[in-house]
Short mmCIF file of C-alpha atoms and ligand atoms in Angstrom, two decimals:
data_model
loop_
_atom_site.label_atom_id
_atom_site.label_comp_id
_atom_site.label_asym_id
_atom_site.label_seq_id
_atom_site.Cartn_x
_atom_site.Cartn_y
_atom_site.Cartn_z
CA UNK O 994 -27.00 -2.56 -31.43
CA UNK O 995 -26.27 0.67 -29.53
CA UNK O 996 -29.37 2.54 -28.32
CA UNK O 997 -29.69 6.21 -29.38
CA UNK O 998 -29.48 7.45 -25.75
CA UNK O 999 -26.01 5.92 -25.52
CA UNK O 1000 -24.92 7.39 -28.86
CA UNK O 1001 -26.17 10.81 -27.74
CA UNK O 1002 -24.25 10.69 -24.45
CA UNK O 1003 -20.98 9.21 -25.76
CA UNK O 1004 -19.18 12.51 -26.38
CA UNK O 1005 -20.08 13.75 -22.88
CA UNK O 1006 -18.63 10.56 -21.38
CA UNK O 1007 -15.46 10.88 -23.50
CA UNK O 1008 -15.06 14.50 -22.34
CA UNK O 1009 -15.44 13.39 -18.71
CA UNK O 1010 -12.89 10.63 -19.29
CA UNK O 1011 -10.38 13.05 -20.81
CA UNK O 1012 -10.81 15.39 -17.85
CA UNK O 1013 -10.12 12.51 -15.42
CA UNK O 1014 -7.17 11.48 -17.59
CA UNK O 1015 -5.62 14.98 -17.43
CA UNK O 1016 -5.92 14.96 -13.63
CA UNK O 1017 -4.96 11.49 -12.37
CA UNK O 1018 -4.98 10.87 -8.62
CA UNK O 1019 -3.39 8.01 -6.69
CA UNK O 1020 -5.25 5.64 -4.35
CA UNK O 1021 -7.14 7.32 -1.47
CA UNK O 1022 -6.25 10.73 -2.95
CA UNK O 1023 -9.04 10.79 -5.55
CA UNK O 1024 -10.53 14.00 -4.09
CA UNK O 1025 -10.97 15.91 -7.34
CA UNK O 1026 -12.22 12.82 -9.19
CA UNK O 1027 -14.76 11.86 -6.53
CA UNK O 1028 -16.00 15.46 -6.29
CA UNK O 1029 -16.61 15.42 -10.07
CA UNK O 1030 -18.32 12.03 -9.78
CA UNK O 1031 -20.64 13.27 -7.03
CA UNK O 1032 -21.38 16.51 -8.92
CA UNK O 1033 -22.36 14.59 -12.09
CA UNK O 1034 -24.56 12.15 -10.14
CA UNK O 1035 -26.34 15.05 -8.41
CA UNK O 1036 -26.93 16.70 -11.79
CA UNK O 1037 -28.59 13.43 -12.82
CA UNK O 1038 -30.96 13.85 -9.86
CA UNK O 1039 -29.28 11.28 -7.62
CA UNK O 1040 -28.60 11.45 -3.91
CA UNK O 1041 -24.97 10.60 -3.19
CA UNK O 1042 -23.09 9.23 -0.21
CA UNK O 1043 -19.55 10.58 -0.26
CA UNK O 1044 -16.29 10.14 1.61
CA UNK O 1045 -16.70 6.37 2.07
CA UNK O 1046 -13.25 4.84 2.67
CA UNK O 1047 -11.85 8.39 2.19
CA UNK O 1048 -12.94 9.10 -1.39
CA UNK O 1049 -15.56 6.48 -2.31
CA UNK O 1050 -18.94 7.59 -3.67
CA UNK O 1051 -22.19 5.61 -3.93
CA UNK O 1052 -25.69 6.32 -5.18
CA UNK O 1053 -28.81 4.27 -5.76
CA UNK O 1054 -31.17 4.29 -8.71
CA UNK O 1055 -34.43 2.78 -7.48
CA UNK O 1056 -36.66 1.34 -10.18
CA UNK O 1057 -40.42 1.89 -9.99
CA UNK O 1058 -40.95 -1.83 -9.30
CA UNK O 1059 -39.58 -4.07 -6.53
CA UNK O 1060 -36.73 -6.45 -7.26
CA UNK O 1061 -33.11 -7.26 -6.45
CA UNK O 1062 -30.27 -4.77 -6.03
CA UNK O 1063 -27.50 -4.93 -8.60
CA UNK O 1064 -24.27 -3.15 -7.81
CA UNK O 1065 -22.19 -1.67 -10.64
CA UNK O 1066 -18.64 -0.84 -9.61
CA UNK O 1067 -16.00 1.48 -11.06
CA UNK O 1068 -12.49 2.18 -9.77
CA UNK O 1069 -11.20 5.78 -9.82
CA UNK O 1070 -7.47 5.66 -9.05
CA UNK O 1071 -4.42 6.23 -11.23
CA UNK O 1072 -0.83 4.96 -11.00
CA UNK O 1073 2.57 6.45 -10.07
CA UNK O 1074 3.71 6.34 -13.71
CA UNK O 1075 5.02 9.30 -15.76
CA UNK O 1076 2.88 9.40 -18.93
CA UNK O 1077 4.74 9.20 -22.26
CA UNK O 1078 1.83 9.26 -24.72
CA UNK O 1079 1.29 11.94 -27.35
CA UNK O 1080 -2.42 12.24 -26.46
CA UNK O 1081 -3.75 15.80 -26.35
CA UNK O 1082 -5.40 14.96 -23.02
CA UNK O 1083 -2.23 13.44 -21.49
CA UNK O 1084 -1.67 13.74 -17.73
CA UNK O 1085 -0.93 17.21 -16.35
CA UNK O 1086 0.21 15.75 -13.02
CA UNK O 1087 3.92 14.91 -12.85
CA UNK O 1088 4.59 11.22 -12.20
CA UNK O 1089 0.92 10.20 -12.22
CA UNK O 1090 -1.03 8.56 -15.01
CA UNK O 1091 -4.27 6.75 -15.70
CA UNK O 1092 -2.28 3.81 -17.08
CA UNK O 1093 -4.92 1.14 -16.41
CA UNK O 1094 -8.11 2.71 -17.83
CA UNK O 1095 -9.82 3.55 -14.53
CA UNK O 1096 -10.56 7.03 -15.95
CA UNK O 1097 -12.70 5.29 -18.55
CA UNK O 1098 -14.36 2.98 -16.01
CA UNK O 1099 -15.42 6.00 -13.93
CA UNK O 1100 -16.74 8.00 -16.91
CA UNK O 1101 -18.54 4.97 -18.38
CA UNK O 1102 -20.37 4.27 -15.11
CA UNK O 1103 -21.41 7.93 -14.86
CA UNK O 1104 -22.84 7.82 -18.39
CA UNK O 1105 -24.60 4.55 -17.61
CA UNK O 1106 -26.15 6.11 -14.49
CA UNK O 1107 -27.47 9.08 -16.51
CA UNK O 1108 -29.30 6.75 -18.92
CA UNK O 1109 -30.56 4.44 -16.15
CA UNK O 1110 -32.34 7.43 -14.55
CA UNK O 1111 -34.68 7.53 -17.59
CA UNK O 1112 -35.20 3.74 -17.39
CA UNK O 1113 -36.53 3.83 -13.80
CA UNK O 1114 -40.22 3.37 -14.79
CA UNK O 1115 -39.45 -0.10 -16.17
CA UNK O 1116 -36.72 -1.27 -13.76
CA UNK O 1117 -37.72 -4.08 -11.37
CA UNK O 1118 -35.21 -3.45 -8.60
CA UNK O 1119 -32.36 -1.11 -7.73
CA UNK O 1120 -29.00 -0.30 -9.29
CA UNK O 1121 -26.35 0.65 -6.75
CA UNK O 1122 -23.47 2.65 -8.21
CA UNK O 1123 -20.14 2.22 -6.42
CA UNK O 1124 -17.13 4.41 -7.26
CA UNK O 1125 -14.21 3.12 -5.22
CA UNK O 1126 -10.70 4.36 -4.47
CA UNK O 1127 -7.30 2.67 -4.58
CA UNK O 1128 -7.82 -0.46 -6.68
CA UNK O 1129 -4.12 -0.40 -7.63
CA UNK O 1130 -3.24 -0.62 -3.95
CA UNK O 1131 -3.52 -0.80 -1.08
CA UNK O 1132 -7.13 -1.63 -2.01
CA UNK O 1133 -10.34 0.36 -1.71
CA UNK O 1134 -12.86 -2.48 -2.03
CA UNK O 1135 -12.29 -4.01 1.40
CA UNK O 1136 -12.68 -0.71 3.34
CA UNK O 1137 -15.77 0.11 1.22
CA UNK O 1138 -17.25 -3.24 2.32
CA UNK O 1139 -16.30 -2.54 5.96
CA UNK O 1140 -18.18 0.76 5.58
CA UNK O 1141 -21.28 -1.20 4.56
CA UNK O 1142 -21.58 -0.63 0.80
CA UNK O 1143 -22.71 -4.23 0.24
CA UNK O 1144 -25.71 -3.90 2.57
CA UNK O 1145 -28.79 -4.92 0.60
CA UNK O 1146 -26.76 -5.77 -2.52
CA UNK O 1147 -27.80 -9.03 -4.23
CA UNK O 1148 -25.42 -9.07 -7.22
CA UNK O 1149 -22.32 -7.17 -8.33
CA UNK O 1150 -20.84 -6.41 -11.74
CA UNK O 1151 -17.52 -4.83 -12.63
CA UNK O 1152 -15.89 -4.07 -15.96
CA UNK O 1153 -12.25 -3.72 -17.00
CA UNK O 1154 -11.34 -2.33 -20.39
CA UNK O 1155 -8.45 -4.38 -21.72
CA UNK O 1156 -5.58 -3.41 -24.02
CA UNK O 1157 -4.80 -7.06 -24.82
CA UNK O 1158 -8.15 -7.62 -26.52
CA UNK O 1159 -9.32 -6.15 -29.84
CA UNK O 1160 -11.78 -3.27 -29.44
CA UNK O 1161 -15.29 -4.58 -28.81
CA UNK O 1162 -14.24 -8.10 -27.86
CA UNK O 1163 -15.95 -9.29 -24.63
CA UNK O 1164 -14.33 -11.82 -22.29
CA UNK O 1165 -16.34 -13.25 -19.39
CA UNK O 1166 -15.50 -16.40 -17.49
CA UNK O 1167 -17.50 -18.28 -14.86
CA UNK O 1168 -15.25 -19.43 -11.99
CA UNK O 1169 -11.68 -18.27 -11.29
CA UNK O 1170 -10.72 -15.17 -13.31
CA UNK O 1171 -7.94 -13.36 -11.48
CA UNK O 1172 -5.42 -14.73 -9.02
CA UNK O 1173 -4.82 -14.20 -5.33
CA UNK O 1174 -1.79 -11.89 -5.24
CA UNK O 1175 0.34 -12.43 -2.12
CA UNK O 1176 3.90 -11.32 -1.40
CA UNK O 1177 6.83 -12.78 0.49
CA UNK O 1178 10.19 -11.57 1.76
CA UNK O 1179 13.18 -13.76 2.68
CA UNK O 1180 16.00 -12.49 4.89
CA UNK O 1181 19.27 -14.44 5.05
CA UNK O 1182 21.77 -13.86 7.81
CA UNK O 1183 25.23 -15.27 7.12
CA UNK O 1184 28.71 -14.41 8.31
CA UNK O 1185 30.47 -11.60 6.50
CA UNK O 1186 34.15 -11.37 5.72
CA UNK O 1187 36.88 -10.83 3.12
CA UNK O 1188 35.92 -11.96 -0.38
CA UNK O 1189 39.35 -13.58 -0.79
CA UNK O 1190 38.80 -15.85 2.24
CA UNK O 1191 35.33 -17.28 1.63
CA UNK O 1192 36.02 -20.35 3.76
CA UNK O 1193 35.98 -18.07 6.82
CA UNK O 1194 32.50 -16.73 5.97
CA UNK O 1195 28.98 -18.04 5.48
CA UNK O 1196 27.98 -16.37 2.23
CA UNK O 1197 24.33 -15.20 2.20
CA UNK O 1198 24.55 -14.35 -1.54
CA UNK O 1199 25.29 -17.96 -2.46
CA UNK O 1200 22.51 -19.15 -0.11
CA UNK O 1201 20.07 -16.67 -1.69
CA UNK O 1202 21.04 -17.81 -5.20
CA UNK O 1203 20.53 -21.47 -4.33
CA UNK O 1204 17.21 -20.72 -2.64
CA UNK O 1205 15.90 -18.68 -5.57
CA UNK O 1206 16.71 -21.54 -7.94
CA UNK O 1207 15.07 -24.02 -5.54
CA UNK O 1208 11.89 -21.88 -5.46
CA UNK O 1209 11.48 -22.53 -9.18
CA UNK O 1210 10.40 -26.06 -8.25
CA UNK O 1211 7.42 -24.83 -6.17
CA UNK O 1212 5.28 -24.55 -9.29
CA UNK O 1213 6.94 -27.20 -11.47
CA UNK O 1214 7.19 -29.92 -8.76
CA UNK O 1215 4.69 -29.03 -6.01
CA UNK O 1216 1.65 -27.74 -7.95
CA UNK O 1217 -0.78 -29.94 -9.86
CA UNK O 1218 -0.34 -29.57 -13.63
CA UNK O 1219 -4.13 -29.02 -13.73
CA UNK O 1220 -3.92 -26.01 -11.42
CA UNK O 1221 -2.24 -22.62 -12.00
CA UNK O 1222 0.29 -20.78 -9.86
CA UNK O 1223 3.16 -18.32 -10.24
CA UNK O 1224 6.11 -17.75 -7.91
CA UNK O 1225 8.27 -14.80 -9.03
CA UNK O 1226 11.26 -13.34 -7.20
CA UNK O 1227 11.24 -9.67 -8.18
CA UNK O 1228 13.74 -7.93 -5.87
CA UNK O 1229 17.13 -9.00 -4.53
CA UNK O 1230 19.51 -7.02 -2.35
CA UNK O 1231 22.81 -7.76 -0.64
CA UNK O 1232 26.38 -6.57 -0.45
CA UNK O 1233 28.23 -3.26 -0.62
CA UNK O 1234 31.59 -3.85 -2.33
CA UNK O 1235 33.52 -6.19 -4.67
CA UNK O 1236 35.83 -7.46 -1.96
CA UNK O 1237 33.37 -8.06 0.90
CA UNK O 1238 31.18 -11.05 1.57
CA UNK O 1239 28.15 -9.40 3.15
CA UNK O 1240 26.59 -10.33 6.45
CA UNK O 1241 23.06 -10.28 5.04
CA UNK O 1242 21.06 -10.65 1.82
CA UNK O 1243 17.35 -10.50 1.18
CA UNK O 1244 14.91 -11.00 -1.63
CA UNK O 1245 11.16 -10.69 -2.17
CA UNK O 1246 8.53 -11.60 -4.69
CA UNK O 1247 4.94 -12.54 -5.41
CA UNK O 1248 2.86 -15.71 -5.29
CA UNK O 1249 -0.23 -15.93 -7.53
CA UNK O 1250 -2.79 -18.69 -7.06
CA UNK O 1251 -6.48 -19.40 -7.74
CA UNK O 1252 -7.18 -22.10 -5.16
CA UNK O 1253 -6.82 -21.47 -1.39
CA UNK O 1254 -5.45 -25.02 -0.98
CA UNK O 1255 -2.71 -24.33 -3.55
CA UNK O 1256 -1.79 -21.10 -1.79
CA UNK O 1257 -1.60 -22.90 1.57
CA UNK O 1258 0.53 -25.70 0.08
CA UNK O 1259 3.01 -23.26 -1.53
CA UNK O 1260 3.25 -21.29 1.69
CA UNK O 1261 3.95 -24.48 3.67
CA UNK O 1262 6.72 -25.49 1.22
CA UNK O 1263 8.31 -22.03 1.47
CA UNK O 1264 8.25 -22.26 5.25
CA UNK O 1265 10.10 -25.58 5.02
CA UNK O 1266 12.59 -24.65 2.30
CA UNK O 1267 13.77 -21.25 3.53
CA UNK O 1268 15.22 -22.27 6.94
CA UNK O 1269 16.42 -25.72 5.86
CA UNK O 1270 18.15 -24.66 2.65
CA UNK O 1271 19.72 -21.62 4.32
CA UNK O 1272 20.94 -23.84 7.15
CA UNK O 1273 22.66 -26.17 4.68
CA UNK O 1274 24.71 -23.13 3.55
CA UNK O 1275 25.60 -22.19 7.12
CA UNK O 1276 23.21 -19.23 7.14
CA UNK O 1277 19.91 -18.46 8.88
CA UNK O 1278 16.89 -17.78 6.68
CA UNK O 1279 13.66 -16.16 7.87
CA UNK O 1280 10.51 -15.69 5.94
CA UNK O 1281 7.62 -13.17 5.98
CA UNK O 1282 4.40 -13.55 4.06
CA UNK O 1283 1.77 -10.90 3.49
CA UNK O 1284 -1.64 -11.51 2.02
CA UNK O 1285 -2.83 -9.41 -0.92
CA UNK O 1286 -6.10 -9.44 -2.84
CA UNK O 1287 -7.92 -12.80 -2.80
CA UNK O 1288 -8.63 -14.75 -5.99
CA UNK O 1289 -11.48 -13.32 -8.05
CA UNK O 1290 -14.17 -15.94 -8.67
CA UNK O 1291 -17.13 -15.20 -10.97
CA UNK O 1292 -20.60 -16.62 -10.32
CA UNK O 1293 -22.19 -18.30 -13.38
CA UNK O 1294 -25.55 -16.43 -13.32
CA UNK O 1295 -24.25 -12.84 -13.66
CA UNK O 1296 -21.78 -14.16 -16.28
CA UNK O 1297 -24.83 -15.24 -18.29
CA UNK O 1298 -26.21 -11.66 -18.25
CA UNK O 1299 -22.92 -10.40 -19.71
CA UNK O 1300 -22.79 -13.23 -22.28
CA UNK O 1301 -26.38 -12.56 -23.36
CA UNK O 1302 -25.71 -8.81 -23.65
CA UNK O 1303 -22.61 -9.44 -25.80
CA UNK O 1304 -24.51 -11.90 -28.01
CA UNK O 1305 -27.40 -9.47 -28.46
CA UNK O 1306 -24.86 -6.81 -29.47
CA UNK O 1307 -23.15 -9.34 -31.79
CA UNK O 1308 -19.78 -8.74 -30.12
CA UNK O 1309 -17.06 -11.42 -30.25
CA UNK O 1310 -17.20 -13.36 -26.99
CA UNK O 1311 -14.57 -15.48 -25.27
CA UNK O 1312 -13.32 -16.47 -21.85
CA UNK O 1313 -10.21 -15.07 -20.21
CA UNK O 1314 -8.39 -15.59 -16.94
CA UNK O 1315 -5.19 -13.85 -15.83
CA UNK O 1316 -2.71 -14.21 -12.97
CA UNK O 1317 -3.12 -10.48 -12.27
CA UNK O 1318 -4.84 -9.37 -9.06
CA UNK O 1319 -7.96 -7.21 -8.74
CA UNK O 1320 -9.74 -6.00 -5.61
CA UNK O 1321 -13.21 -6.53 -7.12
CA UNK O 1322 -12.47 -10.01 -5.68
CA UNK O 1323 -13.51 -8.78 -2.20
CA UNK O 1324 -17.07 -7.93 -3.33
CA UNK O 1325 -17.37 -11.24 -5.18
CA UNK O 1326 -16.39 -13.14 -2.01
CA UNK O 1327 -19.55 -11.72 -0.41
CA UNK O 1328 -22.15 -11.53 -3.21
CA UNK O 1329 -22.58 -13.41 -6.49
CA UNK O 1330 -21.23 -11.33 -9.32
CA UNK O 1331 -19.09 -11.11 -12.41
CA UNK O 1332 -16.02 -9.17 -13.42
CA UNK O 1333 -15.65 -9.01 -17.18
CA UNK O 1334 -13.31 -7.56 -19.80
CA UNK O 1335 -14.10 -5.44 -22.83
CA UNK O 1336 -11.35 -5.16 -25.43
CA UNK O 1337 -10.20 -1.61 -26.12
CA UNK O 1338 -6.90 -2.12 -27.96
CA UNK O 1339 -6.02 0.78 -30.26
CA UNK O 1340 -6.32 -0.05 -33.98
CA UNK O 1341 -2.69 0.75 -34.79
CA UNK O 1342 -0.45 -2.00 -33.38
CA UNK O 1343 2.30 0.53 -32.56
CA UNK O 1344 -0.11 2.15 -30.08
CA UNK O 1345 -0.80 -1.06 -28.16
CA UNK O 1346 1.03 -1.18 -24.81
CA UNK O 1347 0.35 -3.26 -21.72
CA UNK O 1348 -1.56 -1.92 -18.71
CA UNK O 1349 0.66 0.21 -16.40
CA UNK O 1350 3.05 1.13 -19.28
CA UNK O 1351 3.91 4.87 -19.68
CA UNK O 1352 2.58 4.69 -23.27
CA UNK O 1353 -0.60 2.77 -22.35
CA UNK O 1354 -3.71 3.86 -24.21
CA UNK O 1355 -7.18 2.57 -24.97
CA UNK O 1356 -9.59 3.06 -27.87
CA UNK O 1357 -12.45 5.37 -26.88
CA UNK O 1358 -14.73 3.52 -29.32
CA UNK O 1359 -15.17 1.06 -26.45
CA UNK O 1360 -17.10 3.74 -24.49
CA UNK O 1361 -20.56 3.32 -26.06
CA UNK O 1362 -20.10 -0.47 -26.15
CA UNK O 1363 -19.32 -0.54 -22.42
CA UNK O 1364 -22.37 1.59 -21.55
CA UNK O 1365 -24.64 -0.55 -23.73
CA UNK O 1366 -23.25 -3.72 -22.12
CA UNK O 1367 -23.92 -2.38 -18.61
CA UNK O 1368 -27.45 -1.29 -19.57
CA UNK O 1369 -28.27 -4.69 -21.06
CA UNK O 1370 -26.85 -6.45 -17.98
CA UNK O 1371 -29.12 -4.29 -15.81
CA UNK O 1372 -32.08 -5.18 -18.03
CA UNK O 1373 -31.16 -8.88 -17.81
CA UNK O 1374 -31.00 -8.70 -14.01
CA UNK O 1375 -33.86 -6.33 -13.14
CA UNK O 1376 -36.48 -7.61 -15.59
ZN1 LIG W 1320 -3.99 -1.79 -13.09
ZN1 LIG W 1321 -7.08 -1.75 -13.49
#
């Protein structure tokens, strides 16, 4: 199931991962990480291009025979989270943590590259390795594309280890996989005054409360039951004291959708509801919208390579979609590709925490499985 070259390299990859884990770096600050990545690739005999979109690194493994170019992508950034695990390789950087597994993604792709170098004589095509910054925000994929990393790329594959799935469980889904993640902010201008004389004011807190409740109907009443969407208000601010009706209140949140038409329809409803509902409370409501990562849509063909690899390895296989966002979506807007999940939940249930949690951890037994999956996908594509 796992080839001996992978078994032999697993400890090296785990050591690399633990080093990245001890030294997490936030988006566009991955200087130490990308230097280590470039150093390892050069030791493998690869030529690297560095400093793309600040810290991005790429390299190409050209097979001895002509064929398509398959891009394999890893993200390198950590999160502004203070680690609370008891791991001996826990973060040494205050307030920063690899709480999403990107340390593993980076190490796994390096190990995969090392083995692919010995497979060159039988590869029909090229593997392009892409190590990108800032997946957690503001997004490294789009600037990497602007810098030209997709030139000559025919297909793209990306992996996310997943703490919600049992170790070794593969989830790959043709079609929509992760949602477009957009944000909005509503500002309400009322008329402030004494809390004991509300009839002389226009209370923006009451208007905000009514509007937030009304927004709950965007999904339940304005979205097809056969489609998926989320509207969550996640911040609310207004007021300074118990006895003052404030002049202003504001709130903000996120909208998650898969279909562009659904996103446009929700946006249009928000644009109607905010001013009209605020007006009915004697206040003025304004609305700002900012676009985040687009929806991530997998192409069926590369999904088949992942499915075949998982079947050959006799790993449990399922489909999975989430309303989370992921900037791999930008590459998959341009080239056919697949983003897939490999379960890496720790065995002990008390060690399982969601991604981005201070106690988040993954099972390193997923490392050889991930490398083997990547290698088999390459073989399925460049055969
Ligand atoms: Zn994350
Ligand atoms: Zn992640």
